[in-house]
Coordinates of N, CA, C and O in Angstrom, one line a residue:
X832 N -7.8 -39.4 1.2 CA -8.2 -38.3 2.0 C -7.0 -37.3 2.2 O -7.2 -36.1 2.2
X833 N -5.8 -37.8 2.4 CA -4.6 -37.0 2.6 C -4.4 -36.1 1.3 O -4.0 -34.9 1.4
X834 N -4.6 -36.7 0.1 CA -4.4 -36.0 -1.1 C -5.4 -34.8 -1.2 O -5.0 -33.7 -1.7
X835 N -6.6 -35.0 -0.8 CA -7.6 -34.0 -0.9 C -7.3 -32.9 0.1 O -7.5 -31.7 -0.3
X836 N -6.8 -33.2 1.2 CA -6.3 -32.1 2.2 C -5.2 -31.3 1.6 O -5.2 -30.1 1.7
X837 N -4.2 -31.9 1.0 CA -3.1 -31.2 0.4 C -3.6 -30.4 -0.7 O -3.2 -29.2 -0.8
X838 N -4.5 -30.9 -1.5 CA -5.0 -30.1 -2.7 C -5.8 -28.9 -2.1 O -5.6 -27.8 -2.7
X839 N -6.6 -29.0 -1.1 CA -7.3 -27.9 -0.5 C -6.3 -26.8 0.0 O -6.6 -25.6 -0.2
X840 N -5.3 -27.2 0.7 CA -4.3 -26.3 1.2 C -3.6 -25.5 0.1 O -3.4 -24.3 0.1
X841 N -3.2 -26.2 -1.0 CA -2.6 -25.6 -2.1 C -3.5 -24.6 -2.8 O -3.2 -23.5 -3.1
X842 N -4.8 -25.0 -3.0 CA -5.8 -24.0 -3.6 C -6.0 -22.8 -2.7 O -6.1 -21.7 -3.3
X843 N -6.1 -23.0 -1.4 CA -6.3 -21.9 -0.5 C -5.1 -20.9 -0.6 O -5.2 -19.7 -0.6
X844 N -3.9 -21.5 -0.6 CA -2.7 -20.6 -0.6 C -2.6 -19.9 -1.9 O -2.2 -18.7 -1.9
X845 N -2.9 -20.5 -3.0 CA -2.9 -19.8 -4.3 C -3.9 -18.6 -4.3 O -3.6 -17.5 -4.8
X846 N -5.1 -18.9 -3.7 CA -6.1 -17.8 -3.6 C -5.6 -16.6 -2.8 O -5.9 -15.5 -3.1
X847 N -4.9 -16.9 -1.7 CA -4.4 -15.8 -0.9 C -3.3 -15.0 -1.5 O -3.1 -13.9 -1.4
X848 N -2.4 -15.7 -2.3 CA -1.3 -15.0 -3.0 C -1.9 -14.0 -4.0 O -1.3 -13.0 -4.2
X849 N -3.0 -14.4 -4.7 CA -3.5 -13.5 -5.7 C -4.6 -12.6 -5.2 O -5.2 -11.9 -6.0
X850 N -4.8 -12.6 -3.9 CA -5.8 -11.7 -3.3 C -5.4 -10.2 -3.5 O -4.3 -9.8 -3.6
X851 N -6.5 -9.4 -3.7 CA -6.3 -8.0 -3.9 C -6.6 -7.3 -2.6 O -7.5 -7.7 -1.8
X852 N -5.9 -6.3 -2.3 CA -6.1 -5.5 -1.1 C -6.6 -4.1 -1.4 O -6.2 -3.5 -2.4
X853 N -7.4 -3.6 -0.5 CA -8.0 -2.3 -0.7 C -7.5 -1.4 0.4 O -7.2 -1.8 1.5
X854 N -7.5 -0.1 0.1 CA -7.1 1.0 1.0 C -8.3 1.9 1.1 O -8.8 2.4 0.1
X855 N -8.7 2.3 2.3 CA -9.8 3.2 2.6 C -9.3 4.5 3.1 O -8.4 4.5 3.9
X856 N -10.0 5.6 2.7 CA -9.8 6.9 3.3 C -10.4 6.7 4.8 O -11.5 6.2 5.0
X857 N -9.6 7.1 5.7 CA -10.0 6.9 7.1 C -11.2 7.7 7.5 O -12.1 7.3 8.3
X858 N -11.3 8.9 7.0 CA -12.5 9.8 7.4 C -13.8 9.4 6.7 O -14.8 9.4 7.3
X859 N -13.7 9.0 5.4 CA -15.0 8.7 4.7 C -15.3 7.2 4.6 O -16.3 6.8 4.2
X860 N -14.3 6.4 4.9 CA -14.4 4.9 4.8 C -14.6 4.4 3.4 O -15.0 3.3 3.1
X861 N -14.3 5.3 2.4 CA -14.5 5.0 1.0 C -13.2 4.3 0.5 O -12.1 4.8 0.8
X862 N -13.4 3.3 -0.2 CA -12.3 2.6 -0.9 C -11.7 3.5 -2.0 O -12.4 4.0 -2.8
X863 N -10.4 3.7 -1.9 CA -9.8 4.6 -2.9 C -8.7 3.9 -3.7 O -8.5 4.4 -4.9
X864 N -8.1 2.9 -3.2 CA -7.0 2.2 -3.9 C -7.2 0.7 -3.9 O -7.7 0.2 -2.9
X865 N -6.6 0.1 -4.9 CA -6.6 -1.4 -4.9 C -5.1 -1.8 -5.2 O -4.5 -1.2 -6.1
X866 N -4.6 -2.7 -4.5 CA -3.2 -3.2 -4.8 C -3.4 -4.6 -5.5 O -4.1 -5.5 -5.0
X867 N -2.9 -4.6 -6.7 CA -3.0 -5.8 -7.5 C -1.6 -6.2 -8.0 O -1.1 -5.6 -9.0
X868 N -1.0 -7.2 -7.4 CA 0.3 -7.6 -7.7 C 1.3 -6.5 -7.4 O 1.3 -6.0 -6.3
X869 N 2.0 -6.0 -8.4 CA 3.0 -4.9 -8.2 C 2.4 -3.5 -8.5 O 3.2 -2.6 -8.6
X870 N 1.1 -3.5 -8.7 CA 0.5 -2.2 -9.1 C -0.5 -1.7 -8.1 O -1.2 -2.4 -7.5
X871 N -0.5 -0.3 -8.0 CA -1.5 0.3 -7.2 C -2.5 1.0 -8.2 O -2.1 1.7 -9.1
X872 N -3.8 0.6 -8.1 CA -4.8 1.0 -9.0 C -5.8 1.9 -8.3 O -6.2 1.6 -7.2
X873 N -6.3 3.0 -9.0 CA -7.3 3.8 -8.5 C -8.6 3.0 -8.5 O -9.0 2.3 -9.4
X874 N -9.3 2.9 -7.3 CA -10.4 2.0 -7.1 C -11.6 2.4 -8.0 O -12.3 1.5 -8.5
X875 N -11.8 3.7 -8.3 CA -13.0 4.0 -9.1 C -12.8 4.0 -10.6 O -13.7 3.7 -11.3
X876 N -11.5 4.3 -11.0 CA -11.3 4.3 -12.5 C -10.5 3.1 -13.0 O -10.4 2.9 -14.2
X877 N -9.9 2.3 -12.1 CA -9.1 1.2 -12.4 C -7.8 1.5 -13.2 O -7.2 0.8 -13.9
X878 N -7.4 2.8 -13.1 CA -6.2 3.3 -13.7 C -5.0 3.0 -12.8 O -5.0 3.2 -11.6
X879 N -3.9 2.5 -13.5 CA -2.7 2.2 -12.7 C -2.0 3.5 -12.4 O -1.8 4.4 -13.2
X880 N -1.7 3.7 -11.1 CA -1.1 4.9 -10.6 C 0.3 4.8 -10.2 O 1.2 5.6 -10.5
X881 N 0.6 3.7 -9.5 CA 2.0 3.5 -9.0 C 2.4 2.0 -9.2 O 1.6 1.2 -9.4
X882 N 3.7 1.8 -9.0 CA 4.2 0.5 -9.2 C 5.3 0.2 -8.0 O 6.0 1.1 -7.7
X883 N 5.3 -1.0 -7.5 CA 6.3 -1.3 -6.5 C 7.6 -1.8 -7.2 O 7.5 -2.6 -8.2
X884 N 8.7 -1.2 -6.8 CA 10.0 -1.6 -7.4 C 11.0 -1.8 -6.3 O 11.6 -0.9 -5.8
X885 N 11.1 -3.1 -5.9 CA 11.9 -3.4 -4.7 C 11.4 -2.8 -3.5 O 10.2 -2.9 -3.2
X886 N 12.2 -2.0 -2.8 CA 11.8 -1.3 -1.6 C 11.1 0.0 -1.8 O 10.7 0.7 -0.9
X887 N 11.0 0.4 -3.1 CA 10.4 1.7 -3.4 C 9.0 1.6 -4.0 O 8.7 0.6 -4.6
X888 N 8.3 2.7 -4.0 CA 7.1 2.8 -4.8 C 7.4 3.9 -5.8 O 8.0 5.0 -5.4
X889 N 7.1 3.7 -7.1 CA 7.4 4.6 -8.1 C 6.2 5.0 -8.9 O 5.2 4.3 -8.9
X890 N 6.3 6.2 -9.5 CA 5.2 6.7 -10.4 C 5.0 5.7 -11.6 O 6.0 5.3 -12.2
X891 N 3.8 5.3 -11.9 CA 3.6 4.3 -13.0 C 4.1 4.8 -14.3 O 4.7 4.1 -15.1
X892 N 3.9 6.1 -14.6 CA 4.2 6.7 -15.9 C 5.7 7.0 -16.1 O 6.3 6.8 -17.1
X893 N 6.3 7.6 -15.0 CA 7.7 8.1 -15.1 C 8.7 7.2 -14.5 O 9.9 7.3 -14.7
X894 N 8.2 6.2 -13.6 CA 9.1 5.3 -12.8 C 10.0 6.1 -11.9 O 11.1 5.6 -11.5
X895 N 9.7 7.3 -11.6 CA 10.4 8.1 -10.6 C 10.2 7.6 -9.2 O 9.0 7.3 -8.8
X896 N 11.3 7.4 -8.5 CA 11.1 6.9 -7.1 C 10.5 7.9 -6.2 O 10.9 9.1 -6.2
X897 N 9.5 7.5 -5.5 CA 8.7 8.5 -4.6 C 8.9 8.2 -3.1 O 9.3 9.2 -2.4
X898 N 8.7 7.0 -2.7 CA 8.8 6.7 -1.3 C 9.5 5.4 -1.0 O 9.5 4.5 -1.9
X899 N 10.0 5.2 0.2 CA 10.5 3.9 0.6 C 10.1 3.7 2.0 O 9.8 4.6 2.8
X900 N 10.2 2.4 2.5 CA 9.8 2.0 3.8 C 11.1 1.8 4.6 O 12.1 1.2 4.1
X901 N 11.2 2.4 5.8 CA 12.4 2.3 6.6 C 11.9 1.9 8.1 O 11.5 2.8 8.8
X902 N 12.0 0.7 8.5 CA 11.5 0.3 9.8 C 10.0 0.4 9.8 O 9.3 -0.2 9.0
X903 N 9.5 1.2 10.7 CA 8.0 1.4 10.7 C 7.6 2.8 10.1 O 6.4 3.1 10.1
X904 N 8.6 3.5 9.5 CA 8.3 4.8 8.9 C 8.4 4.7 7.4 O 9.2 4.0 6.8
X905 N 7.7 5.7 6.8 CA 7.8 5.8 5.3 C 8.5 7.1 5.1 O 8.2 8.2 5.6
X906 N 9.5 7.0 4.2 CA 10.5 8.1 3.9 C 10.2 8.6 2.5 O 10.2 7.8 1.6
X907 N 10.2 9.9 2.3 CA 10.1 10.5 1.0 C 11.5 10.4 0.4 O 12.5 10.8 1.0
X908 N 11.6 9.9 -0.8 CA 12.9 9.6 -1.5 C 13.6 10.9 -1.8 O 14.9 11.0 -1.7
X909 N 13.0 12.0 -2.2 CA 13.6 13.2 -2.6 C 14.4 13.9 -1.5 O 15.5 14.5 -1.8
X910 N 13.9 13.9 -0.3 CA 14.7 14.6 0.8 C 14.9 13.7 2.1 O 15.4 14.2 3.1
X911 N 14.5 12.4 2.0 CA 14.7 11.4 3.1 C 14.0 11.9 4.4 O 14.5 11.6 5.5
X912 N 12.9 12.6 4.3 CA 12.1 12.9 5.5 C 11.0 11.9 5.7 O 10.4 11.4 4.8
X913 N 10.7 11.7 7.0 CA 9.6 10.8 7.4 C 8.3 11.5 7.1 O 8.1 12.7 7.5
X914 N 7.4 10.8 6.5 CA 6.1 11.4 6.2 C 5.0 10.6 6.8 O 3.9 11.2 7.0
X915 N 5.2 9.4 7.2 CA 4.1 8.5 7.7 C 4.7 7.4 8.5 O 5.8 7.1 8.5
X916 N 3.8 6.8 9.3 CA 4.1 5.7 10.2 C 3.0 4.6 10.0 O 1.8 5.0 10.0
X917 N 3.4 3.4 10.0 CA 2.4 2.3 10.0 C 2.2 1.8 11.4 O 3.1 1.5 12.1
X918 N 0.9 1.9 11.8 CA 0.5 1.4 13.1 C -0.6 0.4 12.9 O -1.8 0.8 12.8
X919 N -0.3 -0.9 13.0 CA -1.4 -1.9 12.8 C -2.0 -1.8 11.4 O -1.3 -1.9 10.4
X920 N -3.3 -1.6 11.4 CA -4.0 -1.5 10.1 C -4.2 0.0 9.7 O -5.0 0.2 8.7
X921 N -3.5 0.9 10.3 CA -3.7 2.3 10.0 C -2.4 3.0 9.5 O -1.3 2.6 10.0
X922 N -2.5 3.9 8.6 CA -1.4 4.8 8.3 C -1.6 6.1 9.0 O -2.7 6.7 8.9
X923 N -0.5 6.5 9.7 CA -0.6 7.7 10.5 C 0.3 8.8 9.8 O 1.5 8.5 9.5
X924 N -0.2 10.0 9.7 CA 0.6 11.1 9.2 C 1.6 11.5 10.2 O 1.3 11.7 11.4
X925 N 2.9 11.5 9.8 CA 4.0 11.7 10.7 C 3.9 13.1 11.4 O 4.3 13.3 12.5
X926 N 3.5 14.1 10.6 CA 3.5 15.5 11.1 C 2.3 15.8 12.1 O 2.5 16.5 13.0
X927 N 1.2 15.2 11.8 CA 0.0 15.6 12.6 C -0.4 14.4 13.5 O -1.3 14.6 14.4
X928 N 0.1 13.3 13.3 CA -0.2 12.1 14.1 C -1.7 11.7 14.0 O -2.2 11.1 14.9
X929 N -2.3 12.0 12.9 CA -3.7 11.6 12.6 C -3.7 10.5 11.7 O -2.9 10.3 10.7
X930 N -4.7 9.6 11.8 CA -4.9 8.5 10.9 C -5.4 9.0 9.6 O -6.3 9.9 9.6
X931 N -4.9 8.5 8.5 CA -5.3 9.0 7.2 C -5.9 7.9 6.4 O -6.7 8.1 5.5
X932 N -5.5 6.6 6.7 CA -6.0 5.5 5.9 C -6.1 4.3 6.7 O -5.4 4.0 7.6
X933 N -7.1 3.4 6.3 CA -7.2 2.1 6.9 C -6.8 1.1 5.8 O -7.2 1.2 4.7
X934 N -5.9 0.2 6.2 CA -5.4 -0.8 5.3 C -6.0 -2.1 5.4 O -6.0 -2.7 6.5
X935 N -6.7 -2.6 4.4 CA -7.3 -3.9 4.4 C -6.3 -5.0 4.7 O -6.6 -6.0 5.4
X936 N -5.2 -4.9 4.0 CA -4.1 -5.9 4.2 C -2.9 -5.1 4.7 O -2.1 -4.6 4.0
X937 N -2.8 -4.9 6.1 CA -1.7 -4.1 6.6 C -0.3 -4.7 6.2 O -0.2 -5.9 6.2
X938 N 0.6 -3.8 5.9 CA 1.9 -4.2 5.5 C 2.6 -3.1 4.8 O 2.0 -2.0 4.6
X939 N 3.8 -3.4 4.4 CA 4.7 -2.4 3.8 C 4.1 -1.8 2.5 O 4.0 -0.6 2.3
X940 N 3.6 -2.7 1.6 CA 3.1 -2.3 0.3 C 1.8 -1.4 0.5 O 1.7 -0.4 -0.1
X941 N 0.9 -1.9 1.3 CA -0.3 -1.1 1.6 C 0.0 0.3 2.2 O -0.5 1.3 1.8
X942 N 1.0 0.3 3.1 CA 1.4 1.6 3.7 C 2.0 2.5 2.7 O 1.7 3.7 2.7
X943 N 2.9 2.0 1.9 CA 3.5 2.8 0.8 C 2.4 3.4 -0.1 O 2.5 4.6 -0.5
X944 N 1.5 2.6 -0.5 CA 0.5 3.0 -1.5 C -0.4 4.1 -0.9 O -0.7 5.1 -1.5
X945 N -0.8 3.9 0.4 CA -1.6 4.9 1.1 C -0.8 6.2 1.3 O -1.4 7.3 1.1
X946 N 0.4 6.1 1.7 CA 1.2 7.3 1.9 C 1.4 8.1 0.6 O 1.3 9.3 0.6
X947 N 1.7 7.4 -0.5 CA 1.9 8.2 -1.7 C 0.6 8.8 -2.2 O 0.6 9.9 -2.7
X948 N -0.5 8.2 -1.9 CA -1.8 8.7 -2.4 C -2.3 9.8 -1.5 O -2.7 10.9 -2.0
X949 N -2.1 9.7 -0.2 CA -2.7 10.7 0.7 C -1.7 11.8 1.1 O -2.1 12.9 1.5
X950 N -0.4 11.5 1.2 CA 0.5 12.4 1.8 C 1.6 12.9 0.8 O 2.4 13.8 1.2
X951 N 1.8 12.4 -0.3 CA 2.9 12.8 -1.2 C 2.5 14.0 -2.0 O 1.5 14.2 -2.5

């Protein structure tokens, strides 16, 4: 019985590690992005758009650094200006304080992906 319980816990944890997260447009509630491992994929075309590289998100084709996370804010790499803030499961535009995206899996990666897609 103990072995079955351990096996179930291991299988569940592996399932959560490989889970994919989606990002929705806040206004239309339409899924626009999918995070799959280190890649951000367009939800409708399945094209890889961005890649996570340490604390940065980079363009998939050029590997140019675009954004990074600093505390609760997302910073544009080129000029180090705040462009967004993560508040719970929402990404907030720093300049307008409006919600722009709902994050299915709230966290740094989802926030970076949403910020680069909606605000960069």
